[in-house]
């Protein structure tokens, strides 16, 4: 661990610790003891271990995935479904089977997740809990922060809170207009909305819907003022339901699924910034997508057409490349999500939808090409399970783990 500390300049052991992930740390930065909400606590059964007791959440998820891969082929765990493996992994029932894949860097112990540790809550999570426990039913559980319009800044560190701008008055309606002049305003402390002169599409309804009333009501769209002006419109941000209000299938599927799991907030799978889930479009300040791969601990298991999928979320800052960057370890190409529509859900893996090099077209078993590099497929095709023409192995060959990317801060 002393060698690891020597790598970092200005390392202060009183306020920092080293990520104890057994493999190479993809973040490449120490963990601040003041920001443990962005870490996972780990226990080594070697009492003399000095390798640390925390991992970055990204590092933990990638390490946990490797342990789950080992568990899938071990003993009675082979008959468990994916949800059972996730539930049992860090309990005695599963850990007794998987501990061999949990070796510590100290070489004398094995690691496991500390299930008794409660991470410190972030300011957003605290505010959500306060809103939910209010006695007045008519209170709207949304953040209300009055400030001037923020300007997108590149180089936000991974896990740093993206600035969110909320105003107390005037719900914004449609973002379909991006031209014209804003109305004159005598108030300097009330920022301009992404759109003006538009009809209100956020009616003050109190009815109970599929979400079970655990989600926030969005009062304005000012958080999207971070976007370039040409993206503040209904083409880039999902606004209205596709059918009668409350009957949109995607919206109802997401809200009913999350409500059943009592989940009213999600974390970005790249930078782990928390996002509030709203009861109307746009559902989050980012986008959802489904994938057969369990990318992180915040991924939610769902059933689609009888098959287990995982609901993942990426925040607006990572989609636009302001916060975390995904760089392919094979070719160095940056994954770009800036063209994705915000506030909705994609029914395929958006990370795998745009393979950047031949390595992402290879079989997960024999590592031969599944399709030639010059063949262009639909985005959703790369999320399908298909047989390899060389070894006939049926798998989601184009969906690679996050360990095949370097996740760095945009600086």
GROMACS .gro file of N, CA, C and O in nm, residues 112-228:
model
  468
  112UNK      N    1  -1.463  -0.929   0.114
  112UNK     CA    2  -1.607  -0.938   0.100
  112UNK      C    3  -1.667  -0.802   0.129
  112UNK      O    4  -1.606  -0.718   0.198
  113UNK      N    5  -1.784  -0.778   0.077
  113UNK     CA    6  -1.854  -0.651   0.099
  113UNK      C    7  -1.904  -0.644   0.242
  113UNK      O    8  -1.959  -0.741   0.294
  114UNK      N    9  -1.886  -0.529   0.306
  114UNK     CA   10  -1.937  -0.509   0.442
  114UNK      C   11  -2.085  -0.472   0.434
  114UNK      O   12  -2.121  -0.358   0.405
  115UNK      N   13  -2.171  -0.569   0.461
  115UNK     CA   14  -2.316  -0.548   0.450
  115UNK      C   15  -2.371  -0.466   0.566
  115UNK      O   16  -2.484  -0.416   0.558
  116UNK      N   17  -2.293  -0.450   0.673
  116UNK     CA   18  -2.340  -0.375   0.789
  116UNK      C   19  -2.307  -0.226   0.780
  116UNK      O   20  -2.354  -0.147   0.862
  117UNK      N   21  -2.227  -0.189   0.678
  117UNK     CA   22  -2.186  -0.049   0.666
  117UNK      C   23  -2.289   0.031   0.588
  117UNK      O   24  -2.336  -0.012   0.482
  118UNK      N   25  -2.326   0.146   0.639
  118UNK     CA   26  -2.419   0.235   0.572
  118UNK      C   27  -2.344   0.357   0.522
  118UNK      O   28  -2.289   0.433   0.603
  119UNK      N   29  -2.336   0.377   0.390
  119UNK     CA   30  -2.261   0.492   0.338
  119UNK      C   31  -2.331   0.622   0.374
  119UNK      O   32  -2.454   0.626   0.389
  120UNK      N   33  -2.256   0.730   0.389
  120UNK     CA   34  -2.317   0.860   0.417
  120UNK      C   35  -2.411   0.901   0.303
  120UNK      O   36  -2.382   0.872   0.186
  121UNK      N   37  -2.521   0.962   0.336
  121UNK     CA   38  -2.616   1.004   0.233
  121UNK      C   39  -2.568   1.133   0.169
  121UNK      O   40  -2.506   1.216   0.232
  122UNK      N   41  -2.597   1.145   0.038
  122UNK     CA   42  -2.562   1.266  -0.035
  122UNK      C   43  -2.669   1.372  -0.013
  122UNK      O   44  -2.781   1.340   0.028
  123UNK      N   45  -2.639   1.499  -0.041
  123UNK     CA   46  -2.740   1.604  -0.021
  123UNK      C   47  -2.870   1.579  -0.096
  123UNK      O   48  -2.977   1.605  -0.045
  124UNK      N   49  -2.862   1.525  -0.220
  124UNK     CA   50  -2.985   1.502  -0.296
  124UNK      C   51  -3.069   1.394  -0.229
  124UNK      O   52  -3.191   1.405  -0.217
  125UNK      N   53  -3.004   1.285  -0.184
  125UNK     CA   54  -3.079   1.178  -0.118
  125UNK      C   55  -3.144   1.229   0.010
  125UNK      O   56  -3.256   1.192   0.044
  126UNK      N   57  -3.073   1.317   0.083
  126UNK     CA   58  -3.129   1.373   0.206
  126UNK      C   59  -3.251   1.457   0.177
  126UNK      O   60  -3.352   1.448   0.247
  127UNK      N   61  -3.243   1.538   0.071
  127UNK     CA   62  -3.357   1.623   0.039
  127UNK      C   63  -3.476   1.542  -0.007
  127UNK      O   64  -3.591   1.574   0.023
  128UNK      N   65  -3.451   1.433  -0.081
  128UNK     CA   66  -3.562   1.348  -0.124
  128UNK      C   67  -3.634   1.290  -0.003
  128UNK      O   68  -3.757   1.288   0.004
  129UNK      N   69  -3.557   1.241   0.097
  129UNK     CA   70  -3.618   1.181   0.215
  129UNK      C   71  -3.699   1.284   0.293
  129UNK      O   72  -3.807   1.255   0.345
  130UNK      N   73  -3.647   1.407   0.302
  130UNK     CA   74  -3.720   1.511   0.372
  130UNK      C   75  -3.853   1.539   0.304
  130UNK      O   76  -3.956   1.555   0.369
  131UNK      N   77  -3.852   1.544   0.172
  131UNK     CA   78  -3.974   1.574   0.099
  131UNK      C   79  -4.077   1.463   0.116
  131UNK      O   80  -4.197   1.487   0.129
  132UNK      N   81  -4.031   1.338   0.116
  132UNK     CA   82  -4.124   1.225   0.124
  132UNK      C   83  -4.192   1.218   0.259
  132UNK      O   84  -4.301   1.162   0.273
  133UNK      N   85  -4.128   1.268   0.365
  133UNK     CA   86  -4.183   1.257   0.499
  133UNK      C   87  -4.263   1.380   0.542
  133UNK      O   88  -4.301   1.392   0.657
  134UNK      N   89  -4.288   1.472   0.448
  134UNK     CA   90  -4.372   1.585   0.481
  134UNK      C   91  -4.516   1.539   0.502
  134UNK      O   92  -4.565   1.449   0.433
  135UNK      N   93  -4.584   1.605   0.593
  135UNK     CA   94  -4.719   1.563   0.626
  135UNK      C   95  -4.821   1.617   0.527
  135UNK      O   96  -4.925   1.555   0.504
  136UNK      N   97  -4.797   1.734   0.469
  136UNK     CA   98  -4.893   1.791   0.377
  136UNK      C   99  -4.891   1.715   0.246
  136UNK      O  100  -4.790   1.704   0.181
  137UNK      N  101  -5.006   1.667   0.204
  137UNK     CA  102  -5.013   1.586   0.083
  137UNK      C  103  -4.990   1.670  -0.043
  137UNK      O  104  -4.950   1.617  -0.146
  138UNK      N  105  -5.020   1.798  -0.036
  138UNK     CA  106  -5.009   1.880  -0.155
  138UNK      C  107  -4.868   1.931  -0.180
  138UNK      O  108  -4.843   1.997  -0.280
  139UNK      N  109  -4.776   1.906  -0.090
  139UNK     CA  110  -4.638   1.946  -0.113
  139UNK      C  111  -4.580   1.870  -0.230
  139UNK      O  112  -4.602   1.751  -0.245
  140UNK      N  113  -4.504   1.938  -0.312
  140UNK     CA  114  -4.446   1.875  -0.431
  140UNK      C  115  -4.302   1.836  -0.399
  140UNK      O  116  -4.219   1.922  -0.372
  141UNK      N  117  -4.268   1.707  -0.403
  141UNK     CA  118  -4.134   1.662  -0.363
  141UNK      C  119  -4.029   1.687  -0.469
  141UNK      O  120  -3.980   1.596  -0.532
  142UNK      N  121  -3.998   1.813  -0.495
  142UNK     CA  122  -3.896   1.847  -0.594
  142UNK      C  123  -3.796   1.945  -0.534
  142UNK      O  124  -3.831   2.026  -0.448
  143UNK      N  125  -3.674   1.938  -0.582
  143UNK     CA  126  -3.573   2.032  -0.537
  143UNK      C  127  -3.607   2.172  -0.587
  143UNK      O  128  -3.650   2.189  -0.700
  144UNK      N  129  -3.587   2.272  -0.502
  144UNK     CA  130  -3.614   2.410  -0.540
  144UNK      C  131  -3.495   2.494  -0.498
  144UNK      O  132  -3.482   2.537  -0.384
  145UNK      N  133  -3.405   2.516  -0.592
  145UNK     CA  134  -3.283   2.591  -0.564
  145UNK      C  135  -3.279   2.709  -0.659
  145UNK      O  136  -3.276   2.691  -0.780
  146UNK      N  137  -3.283   2.828  -0.606
  146UNK     CA  138  -3.281   2.947  -0.689
  146UNK      C  139  -3.137   2.988  -0.713
  146UNK      O  140  -3.061   3.010  -0.621
  147UNK      N  141  -3.102   2.998  -0.840
  147UNK     CA  142  -2.966   3.038  -0.875
  147UNK      C  143  -2.965   3.091  -1.017
  147UNK      O  144  -3.064   3.084  -1.088
  148UNK      N  145  -2.853   3.140  -1.060
  148UNK     CA  146  -2.840   3.185  -1.198
  148UNK      C  147  -2.811   3.068  -1.286
  148UNK      O  148  -2.774   2.960  -1.240
  149UNK      N  149  -2.827   3.087  -1.418
  149UNK     CA  150  -2.806   2.978  -1.511
  149UNK      C  151  -2.664   2.926  -1.505
  149UNK      O  152  -2.569   3.002  -1.522
  150UNK      N  153  -2.643   2.796  -1.479
  150UNK     CA  154  -2.508   2.742  -1.480
  150UNK      C  155  -2.458   2.724  -1.621
  150UNK      O  156  -2.535   2.706  -1.713
  151UNK      N  157  -2.326   2.726  -1.638
  151UNK     CA  158  -2.265   2.704  -1.768
  151UNK      C  159  -2.194   2.571  -1.765
  151UNK      O  160  -2.121   2.541  -1.671
  152UNK      N  161  -2.216   2.485  -1.865
  152UNK     CA  162  -2.150   2.355  -1.865
  152UNK      C  163  -2.000   2.371  -1.861
  152UNK      O  164  -1.942   2.447  -1.939
  153UNK      N  165  -1.937   2.300  -1.769
  153UNK     CA  166  -1.792   2.308  -1.755
  153UNK      C  167  -1.732   2.171  -1.775
  153UNK      O  168  -1.768   2.078  -1.707
  154UNK      N  169  -1.641   2.156  -1.872
  154UNK     CA  170  -1.573   2.028  -1.887
  154UNK      C  171  -1.481   2.005  -1.769
  154UNK      O  172  -1.437   2.098  -1.704
  155UNK      N  173  -1.454   1.879  -1.744
  155UNK     CA  174  -1.356   1.846  -1.643
  155UNK      C  175  -1.413   1.823  -1.506
  155UNK      O  176  -1.340   1.828  -1.409
  156UNK      N  177  -1.543   1.798  -1.493
  156UNK     CA  178  -1.597   1.762  -1.362
  156UNK      C  179  -1.542   1.627  -1.322
  156UNK      O  180  -1.537   1.536  -1.403
  157UNK      N  181  -1.504   1.614  -1.198
  157UNK     CA  182  -1.447   1.488  -1.152
  157UNK      C  183  -1.555   1.384  -1.134
  157UNK      O  184  -1.670   1.415  -1.110
  158UNK      N  185  -1.518   1.257  -1.147
  158UNK     CA  186  -1.613   1.148  -1.133
  158UNK      C  187  -1.670   1.149  -0.993
  158UNK      O  188  -1.597   1.152  -0.895
  159UNK      N  189  -1.801   1.146  -0.985
  159UNK     CA  190  -1.867   1.150  -0.856
  159UNK      C  191  -1.900   1.290  -0.809
  159UNK      O  192  -1.974   1.308  -0.714
  160UNK      N  193  -1.845   1.394  -0.876
  160UNK     CA  194  -1.877   1.531  -0.836
  160UNK      C  195  -2.019   1.563  -0.878
  160UNK      O  196  -2.062   1.525  -0.986
  161UNK      N  197  -2.092   1.634  -0.795
  161UNK     CA  198  -2.231   1.663  -0.823
  161UNK      C  199  -2.242   1.760  -0.940
  161UNK      O  200  -2.179   1.866  -0.941
  162UNK      N  201  -2.320   1.725  -1.040
  162UNK     CA  202  -2.343   1.814  -1.153
  162UNK      C  203  -2.432   1.928  -1.108
  162UNK      O  204  -2.532   1.905  -1.040
  163UNK      N  205  -2.402   2.054  -1.142
  163UNK     CA  206  -2.486   2.164  -1.099
  163UNK      C  207  -2.628   2.148  -1.150
  163UNK      O  208  -2.649   2.116  -1.266
  164UNK      N  209  -2.726   2.166  -1.063
  164UNK     CA  210  -2.866   2.156  -1.100
  164UNK      C  211  -2.933   2.287  -1.067
  164UNK      O  212  -2.922   2.338  -0.957
  165UNK      N  213  -3.004   2.344  -1.165
  165UNK     CA  214  -3.066   2.473  -1.147
  165UNK      C  215  -3.216   2.457  -1.135
  165UNK      O  216  -3.279   2.401  -1.223
  166UNK      N  217  -3.276   2.496  -1.024
  166UNK     CA  218  -3.420   2.487  -1.004
  166UNK      C  219  -3.475   2.625  -0.972
  166UNK      O  220  -3.413   2.703  -0.902
  167UNK      N  221  -3.592   2.658  -1.021
  167UNK     CA  222  -3.656   2.783  -0.986
  167UNK      C  223  -3.788   2.754  -0.921
  167UNK      O  224  -3.846   2.648  -0.941
  168UNK      N  225  -3.838   2.850  -0.843
  168UNK     CA  226  -3.956   2.826  -0.762
  168UNK      C  227  -4.086   2.852  -0.837
  168UNK      O  228  -4.193   2.813  -0.792
  169UNK      N  229  -4.080   2.922  -0.948
  169UNK     CA  230  -4.204   2.960  -1.013
  169UNK      C  231  -4.208   2.916  -1.157
  169UNK      O  232  -4.108   2.880  -1.215
  170UNK      N  233  -4.326   2.919  -1.214
  170UNK     CA  234  -4.353   2.897  -1.356
  170UNK      C  235  -4.300   2.765  -1.408
  170UNK      O  236  -4.188   2.753  -1.451
  171UNK      N  237  -4.385   2.662  -1.404
  171UNK     CA  238  -4.351   2.535  -1.466
  171UNK      C  239  -4.332   2.555  -1.614
  171UNK      O  240  -4.411   2.623  -1.679
  172UNK      N  241  -4.228   2.495  -1.669
  172UNK     CA  242  -4.204   2.508  -1.811
  172UNK      C  243  -4.285   2.402  -1.884
  172UNK      O  244  -4.307   2.294  -1.834
  173UNK      N  245  -4.325   2.432  -2.001
  173UNK     CA  246  -4.414   2.338  -2.068
  173UNK      C  247  -4.345   2.261  -2.175
  173UNK      O  248  -4.307   2.147  -2.157
  174UNK      N  249  -4.328   2.318  -2.289
  174UNK     CA  250  -4.275   2.245  -2.402
  174UNK      C  251  -4.139   2.298  -2.438
  174UNK      O  252  -4.109   2.414  -2.418
  175UNK      N  253  -4.054   2.213  -2.494
  175UNK     CA  254  -3.923   2.256  -2.540
  175UNK      C  255  -3.916   2.250  -2.692
  175UNK      O  256  -3.811   2.233  -2.751
  176UNK      N  257  -4.028   2.258  -2.752
  176UNK     CA  258  -4.032   2.243  -2.897
  176UNK      C  259  -3.980   2.366  -2.969
  176UNK      O  260  -3.949   2.362  -3.087
  177UNK      N  261  -3.972   2.479  -2.900
  177UNK     CA  262  -3.926   2.603  -2.964
  177UNK      C  263  -3.785   2.634  -2.921
  177UNK      O  264  -3.753   2.638  -2.806
  178UNK      N  265  -3.698   2.659  -3.017
  178UNK     CA  266  -3.560   2.697  -2.985
  178UNK      C  267  -3.523   2.829  -3.049
  178UNK      O  268  -3.407   2.868  -3.048
  179UNK      N  269  -3.618   2.897  -3.112
  179UNK     CA  270  -3.588   3.023  -3.176
  179UNK      C  271  -3.679   3.130  -3.120
  179UNK      O  272  -3.771   3.103  -3.045
  180UNK      N  273  -3.656   3.254  -3.162
  180UNK     CA  274  -3.738   3.363  -3.112
  180UNK      C  275  -3.668   3.435  -3.000
  180UNK      O  276  -3.558   3.399  -2.958
  181UNK      N  277  -3.732   3.537  -2.947
  181UNK     CA  278  -3.673   3.617  -2.841
  181UNK      C  279  -3.744   3.593  -2.712
  181UNK      O  280  -3.866   3.581  -2.708
  182UNK      N  281  -3.672   3.587  -2.600
  182UNK     CA  282  -3.736   3.567  -2.471
  182UNK      C  283  -3.810   3.692  -2.428
  182UNK      O  284  -3.773   3.802  -2.467
  183UNK      N  285  -3.914   3.676  -2.346
  183UNK     CA  286  -3.984   3.794  -2.298
  183UNK      C  287  -3.898   3.872  -2.202
  183UNK      O  288  -3.808   3.820  -2.139
  184UNK      N  289  -3.925   4.000  -2.191
  184UNK     CA  290  -3.852   4.083  -2.097
  184UNK      C  291  -3.887   4.044  -1.955
  184UNK      O  292  -4.000   4.012  -1.924
  185UNK      N  293  -3.789   4.048  -1.868
  185UNK     CA  294  -3.812   4.012  -1.729
  185UNK      C  295  -3.745   4.113  -1.640
  185UNK      O  296  -3.628   4.147  -1.658
  186UNK      N  297  -3.818   4.159  -1.539
  186UNK     CA  298  -3.762   4.256  -1.447
  186UNK      C  299  -3.686   4.190  -1.336
  186UNK      O  300  -3.614   4.254  -1.261
  187UNK      N  301  -3.699   4.060  -1.322
  187UNK     CA  302  -3.634   3.989  -1.213
  187UNK      C  303  -3.503   3.932  -1.261
  187UNK      O  304  -3.499   3.854  -1.355
  188UNK      N  305  -3.394   3.966  -1.195
  188UNK     CA  306  -3.262   3.917  -1.235
  188UNK      C  307  -3.226   3.787  -1.169
  188UNK      O  308  -3.135   3.719  -1.211
  189UNK      N  309  -3.300   3.749  -1.063
  189UNK     CA  310  -3.265   3.626  -0.992
  189UNK      C  311  -3.353   3.510  -1.035
  189UNK      O  312  -3.351   3.405  -0.976
  190UNK      N  313  -3.430   3.527  -1.139
  190UNK     CA  314  -3.512   3.417  -1.193
  190UNK      C  315  -3.462   3.388  -1.333
  190UNK      O  316  -3.482   3.468  -1.424
  191UNK      N  317  -3.390   3.277  -1.354
  191UNK     CA  318  -3.326   3.250  -1.483
  191UNK      C  319  -3.427   3.223  -1.592
  191UNK      O  320  -3.538   3.179  -1.567
  192UNK      N  321  -3.386   3.247  -1.714
  192UNK     CA  322  -3.471   3.216  -1.828
  192UNK      C  323  -3.486   3.067  -1.844
  192UNK      O  324  -3.394   2.990  -1.820
  193UNK      N  325  -3.601   3.026  -1.888
  193UNK     CA  326  -3.628   2.884  -1.908
  193UNK      C  327  -3.572   2.839  -2.041
  193UNK      O  328  -3.544   2.921  -2.129
  194UNK      N  329  -3.558   2.706  -2.061
  194UNK     CA  330  -3.511   2.658  -2.190
  194UNK      C  331  -3.604   2.698  -2.303
  194UNK      O  332  -3.564   2.705  -2.417
  195UNK      N  333  -3.729   2.719  -2.274
  195UNK     CA  334  -3.826   2.759  -2.375
  195UNK      C  335  -3.917   2.863  -2.313
  195UNK      O  336  -3.937   2.867  -2.194
  196UNK      N  337  -3.974   2.949  -2.393
  196UNK     CA  338  -4.058   3.052  -2.338
  196UNK      C  339  -4.184   3.066  -2.423
  196UNK      O  340  -4.188   3.028  -2.538
  197UNK      N  341  -4.288   3.127  -2.363
  197UNK     CA  342  -4.411   3.152  -2.434
  197UNK      C  343  -4.482   3.025  -2.472
  197UNK      O  344  -4.561   3.021  -2.566
  198UNK      N  345  -4.457   2.915  -2.401
  198UNK     CA  346  -4.515   2.786  -2.438
  198UNK      C  347  -4.624   2.750  -2.340
  198UNK      O  348  -4.629   2.797  -2.228
  199UNK      N  349  -4.711   2.663  -2.382
  199UNK     CA  350  -4.824   2.621  -2.301
  199UNK      C  351  -4.779   2.521  -2.196
  199UNK      O  352  -4.699   2.433  -2.222
  200UNK      N  353  -4.831   2.535  -2.075
  200UNK     CA  354  -4.792   2.447  -1.964
  200UNK      C  355  -4.838   2.305  -1.989
  200UNK      O  356  -4.955   2.281  -2.014
  201UNK      N  357  -4.743   2.210  -1.984
  201UNK     CA  358  -4.781   2.069  -2.002
  201UNK      C  359  -4.763   1.991  -1.873
  201UNK      O  360  -4.764   1.869  -1.873
  202UNK      N  361  -4.741   2.059  -1.762
  202UNK     CA  362  -4.728   1.992  -1.633
  202UNK      C  363  -4.848   2.032  -1.547
  202UNK      O  364  -4.838   2.118  -1.461
  203UNK      N  365  -4.965   1.975  -1.573
  203UNK     CA  366  -5.085   2.014  -1.499
  203UNK      C  367  -5.073   1.979  -1.352
  203UNK      O  368  -5.007   1.883  -1.315
  204UNK      N  369  -5.137   2.059  -1.268
  204UNK     CA  370  -5.131   2.037  -1.124
  204UNK      C  371  -5.230   1.927  -1.085
  204UNK      O  372  -5.333   1.952  -1.022
  205UNK      N  373  -5.200   1.805  -1.122
  205UNK     CA  374  -5.287   1.693  -1.090
  205UNK      C  375  -5.240   1.625  -0.963
  205UNK      O  376  -5.123   1.620  -0.934
  206UNK      N  377  -5.333   1.568  -0.891
  206UNK     CA  378  -5.299   1.498  -0.767
  206UNK      C  379  -5.340   1.352  -0.774
  206UNK      O  380  -5.344   1.283  -0.674
  207UNK      N  381  -5.378   1.307  -0.894
  207UNK     CA  382  -5.433   1.172  -0.902
  207UNK      C  383  -5.326   1.067  -0.876
  207UNK      O  384  -5.207   1.090  -0.897
  208UNK      N  385  -5.367   0.951  -0.833
  208UNK     CA  386  -5.276   0.840  -0.810
  208UNK      C  387  -5.255   0.768  -0.942
  208UNK      O  388  -5.349   0.745  -1.017
  209UNK      N  389  -5.132   0.732  -0.972
  209UNK     CA  390  -5.104   0.666  -1.099
  209UNK      C  391  -5.014   0.546  -1.075
  209UNK      O  392  -4.993   0.503  -0.963
  210UNK      N  393  -4.961   0.492  -1.186
  210UNK     CA  394  -4.887   0.365  -1.178
  210UNK      C  395  -4.762   0.375  -1.091
  210UNK      O  396  -4.711   0.276  -1.042
  211UNK      N  397  -4.711   0.495  -1.071
  211UNK     CA  398  -4.588   0.510  -0.994
  211UNK      C  399  -4.609   0.489  -0.845
  211UNK      O  400  -4.515   0.475  -0.770
  212UNK      N  401  -4.734   0.489  -0.799
  212UNK     CA  402  -4.761   0.472  -0.657
  212UNK      C  403  -4.732   0.597  -0.577
  212UNK      O  404  -4.723   0.595  -0.456
  213UNK      N  405  -4.719   0.713  -0.646
  213UNK     CA  406  -4.700   0.842  -0.580
  213UNK      C  407  -4.574   0.849  -0.496
  213UNK      O  408  -4.569   0.919  -0.396
  214UNK      N  409  -4.469   0.778  -0.533
  214UNK     CA  410  -4.343   0.789  -0.459
  214UNK      C  411  -4.243   0.876  -0.535
  214UNK      O  412  -4.133   0.899  -0.487
  215UNK      N  413  -4.280   0.923  -0.655
  215UNK     CA  414  -4.187   0.998  -0.738
  215UNK      C  415  -4.214   1.147  -0.732
  215UNK      O  416  -4.324   1.192  -0.702
  216UNK      N  417  -4.111   1.224  -0.764
  216UNK     CA  418  -4.120   1.370  -0.759
  216UNK      C  419  -4.199   1.425  -0.877
  216UNK      O  420  -4.201   1.365  -0.985
  217UNK      N  421  -4.259   1.540  -0.859
  217UNK     CA  422  -4.321   1.615  -0.967
  217UNK      C  423  -4.224   1.723  -1.012
  217UNK      O  424  -4.183   1.807  -0.934
  218UNK      N  425  -4.187   1.720  -1.137
  218UNK     CA  426  -4.091   1.817  -1.190
  218UNK      C  427  -4.160   1.953  -1.206
  218UNK      O  428  -4.260   1.964  -1.277
  219UNK      N  429  -4.106   2.055  -1.141
  219UNK     CA  430  -4.164   2.189  -1.147
  219UNK      C  431  -4.112   2.270  -1.264
  219UNK      O  432  -4.177   2.364  -1.308
  220UNK      N  433  -3.994   2.239  -1.312
  220UNK     CA  434  -3.937   2.314  -1.423
  220UNK      C  435  -3.831   2.229  -1.492
  220UNK      O  436  -3.794   2.123  -1.444
  221UNK      N  437  -3.783   2.278  -1.604
  221UNK     CA  438  -3.683   2.207  -1.683
  221UNK      C  439  -3.549   2.281  -1.682
  221UNK      O  440  -3.467   2.264  -1.772
  222UNK      N  441  -3.527   2.363  -1.582
  222UNK     CA  442  -3.409   2.447  -1.583
  222UNK      C  443  -3.278   2.371  -1.571
  222UNK      O  444  -3.172   2.423  -1.605
  223UNK      N  445  -3.282   2.246  -1.523
  223UNK     CA  446  -3.157   2.167  -1.517
  223UNK      C  447  -3.101   2.141  -1.656
  223UNK      O  448  -2.981   2.121  -1.672
  224UNK      N  449  -3.189   2.146  -1.758
  224UNK     CA  450  -3.144   2.122  -1.895
  224UNK      C  451  -3.082   2.247  -1.957
  224UNK      O  452  -3.038   2.242  -2.072
  225UNK      N  453  -3.079   2.358  -1.882
  225UNK     CA  454  -3.009   2.477  -1.931
  225UNK      C  455  -2.860   2.452  -1.946
  225UNK      O  456  -2.789   2.531  -2.009
  226UNK      N  457  -2.811   2.343  -1.887
  226UNK     CA  458  -2.670   2.305  -1.903
  226UNK      C  459  -2.638   2.266  -2.047
  226UNK      O  460  -2.523   2.274  -2.090
  227UNK      N  461  -2.739   2.221  -2.120
  227UNK     CA  462  -2.718   2.172  -2.256
  227UNK      C  463  -2.686   2.285  -2.353
  227UNK      O  464  -2.724   2.400  -2.330
  228UNK      N  465  -2.619   2.252  -2.464
  228UNK     CA  466  -2.604   2.352  -2.571
  228UNK      C  467  -2.743   2.397  -2.618
  228UNK      O  468  -2.838   2.319  -2.617
   0.00000   0.00000   0.00000
